[in-house]
PDB file of C-alpha atoms in Angstrom:
ATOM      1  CA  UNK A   1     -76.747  93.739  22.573  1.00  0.00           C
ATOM      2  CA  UNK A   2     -77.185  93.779  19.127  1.00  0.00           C
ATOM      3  CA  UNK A   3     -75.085  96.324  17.223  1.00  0.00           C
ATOM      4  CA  UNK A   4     -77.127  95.984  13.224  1.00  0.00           C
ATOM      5  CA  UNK A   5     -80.869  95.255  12.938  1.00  0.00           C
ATOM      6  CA  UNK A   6     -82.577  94.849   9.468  1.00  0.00           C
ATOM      7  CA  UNK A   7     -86.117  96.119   9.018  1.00  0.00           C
ATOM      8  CA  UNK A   8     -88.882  97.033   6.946  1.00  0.00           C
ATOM      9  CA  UNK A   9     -92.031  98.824   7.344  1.00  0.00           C
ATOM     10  CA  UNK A  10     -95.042  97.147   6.408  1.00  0.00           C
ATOM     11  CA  UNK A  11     -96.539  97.575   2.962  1.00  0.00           C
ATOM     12  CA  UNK A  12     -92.884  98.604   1.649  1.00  0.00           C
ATOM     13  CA  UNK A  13     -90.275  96.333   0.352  1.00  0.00           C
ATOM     14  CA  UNK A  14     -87.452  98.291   1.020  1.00  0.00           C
ATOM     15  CA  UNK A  15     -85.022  97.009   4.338  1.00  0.00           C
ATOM     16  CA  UNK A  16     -82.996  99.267   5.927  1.00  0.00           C
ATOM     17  CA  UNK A  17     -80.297  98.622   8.149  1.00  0.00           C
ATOM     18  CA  UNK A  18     -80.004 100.545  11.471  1.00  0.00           C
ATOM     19  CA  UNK A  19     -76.571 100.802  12.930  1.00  0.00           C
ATOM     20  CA  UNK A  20     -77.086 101.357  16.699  1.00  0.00           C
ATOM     21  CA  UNK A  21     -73.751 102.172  17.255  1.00  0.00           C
ATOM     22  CA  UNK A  22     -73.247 104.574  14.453  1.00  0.00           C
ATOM     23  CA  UNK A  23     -76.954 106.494  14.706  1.00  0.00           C
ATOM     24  CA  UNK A  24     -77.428 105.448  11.416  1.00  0.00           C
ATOM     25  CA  UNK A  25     -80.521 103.951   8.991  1.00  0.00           C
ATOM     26  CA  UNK A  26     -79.192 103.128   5.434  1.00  0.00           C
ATOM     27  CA  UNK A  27     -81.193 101.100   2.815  1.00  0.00           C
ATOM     28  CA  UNK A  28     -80.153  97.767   2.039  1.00  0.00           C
ATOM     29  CA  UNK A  29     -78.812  97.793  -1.328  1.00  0.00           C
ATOM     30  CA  UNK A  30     -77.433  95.303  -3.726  1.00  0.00           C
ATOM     31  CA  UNK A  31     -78.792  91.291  -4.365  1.00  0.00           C
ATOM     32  CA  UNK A  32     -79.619  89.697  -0.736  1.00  0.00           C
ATOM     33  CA  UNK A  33     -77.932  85.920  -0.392  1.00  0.00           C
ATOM     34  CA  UNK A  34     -78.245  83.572   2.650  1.00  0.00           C
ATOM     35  CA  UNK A  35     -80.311  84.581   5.308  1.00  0.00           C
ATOM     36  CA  UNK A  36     -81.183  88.140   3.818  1.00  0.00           C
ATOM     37  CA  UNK A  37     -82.924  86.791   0.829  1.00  0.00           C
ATOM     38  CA  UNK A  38     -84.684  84.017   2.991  1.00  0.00           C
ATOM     39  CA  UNK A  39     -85.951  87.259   5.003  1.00  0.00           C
ATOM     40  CA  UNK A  40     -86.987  89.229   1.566  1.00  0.00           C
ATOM     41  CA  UNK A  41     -88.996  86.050   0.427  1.00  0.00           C
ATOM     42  CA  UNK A  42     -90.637  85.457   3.789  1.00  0.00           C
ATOM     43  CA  UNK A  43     -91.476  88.769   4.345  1.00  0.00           C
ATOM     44  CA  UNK A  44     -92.782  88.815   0.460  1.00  0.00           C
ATOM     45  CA  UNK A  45     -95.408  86.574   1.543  1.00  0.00           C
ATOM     46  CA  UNK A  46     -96.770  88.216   4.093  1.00  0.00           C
ATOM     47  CA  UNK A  47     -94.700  87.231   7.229  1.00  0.00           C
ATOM     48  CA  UNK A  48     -93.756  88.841   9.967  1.00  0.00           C
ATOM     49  CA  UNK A  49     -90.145  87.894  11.043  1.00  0.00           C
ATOM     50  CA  UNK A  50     -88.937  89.021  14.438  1.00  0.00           C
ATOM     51  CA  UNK A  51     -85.626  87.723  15.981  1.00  0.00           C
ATOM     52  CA  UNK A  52     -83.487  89.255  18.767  1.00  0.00           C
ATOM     53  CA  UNK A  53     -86.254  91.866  18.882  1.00  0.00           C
ATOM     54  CA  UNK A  54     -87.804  92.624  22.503  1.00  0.00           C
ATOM     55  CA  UNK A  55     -90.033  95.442  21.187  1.00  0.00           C
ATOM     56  CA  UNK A  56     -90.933  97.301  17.474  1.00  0.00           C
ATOM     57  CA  UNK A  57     -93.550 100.127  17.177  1.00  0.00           C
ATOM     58  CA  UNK A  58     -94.092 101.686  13.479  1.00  0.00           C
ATOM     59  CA  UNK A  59     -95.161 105.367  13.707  1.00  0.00           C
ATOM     60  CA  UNK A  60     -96.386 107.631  11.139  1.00  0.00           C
ATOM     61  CA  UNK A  61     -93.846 110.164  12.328  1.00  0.00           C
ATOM     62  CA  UNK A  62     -91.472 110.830  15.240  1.00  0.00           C
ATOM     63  CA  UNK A  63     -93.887 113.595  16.789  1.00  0.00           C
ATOM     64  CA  UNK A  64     -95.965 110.450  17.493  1.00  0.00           C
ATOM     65  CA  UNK A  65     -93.468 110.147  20.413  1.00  0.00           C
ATOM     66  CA  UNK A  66     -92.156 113.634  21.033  1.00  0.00           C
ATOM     67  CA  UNK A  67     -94.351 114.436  24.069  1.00  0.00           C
ATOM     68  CA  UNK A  68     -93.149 111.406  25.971  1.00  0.00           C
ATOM     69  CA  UNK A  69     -89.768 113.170  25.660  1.00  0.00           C
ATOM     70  CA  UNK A  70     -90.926 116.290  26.886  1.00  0.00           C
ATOM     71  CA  UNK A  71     -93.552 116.084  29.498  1.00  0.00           C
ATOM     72  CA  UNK A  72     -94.890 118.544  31.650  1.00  0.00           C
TER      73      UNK A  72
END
């Protein structure tokens, strides 16, 4: 399993990095290189680039999934 996944939300430019290990999200910071800027540019240009992903949702907040948490 992967332990880092990059992402962005659409309509923002910002990436974050989400340590699944940790519990963390941090923003990306600092001048991408390799495979990181060839993400920024692609992603610049309207693409959508998924690898090693099996699912993604973007939610306008995280009571959006609360109640499947705590059902009755």
């Amino acid at each position: 399993m992967a332990k880092l996944i990059i992402l962005s939300v659409a309509g923002e430019s910002q990436l974050y990095a989400a340590d699944l290990e940790a519990g963390t999200v941090v923003p990306v910071t600092g001048q991408p290189t390799g495979e990181l800027a060839s993400l920024i540019t692609l992603t610049q240009s309207g693409a959508v680039v998924t690898k090693g992903v099996k699912a993604a949702i973007a939610l306008d907040s995280s009571s959006s999934i609360a109640s499947s948490f705590h059902e009755s």
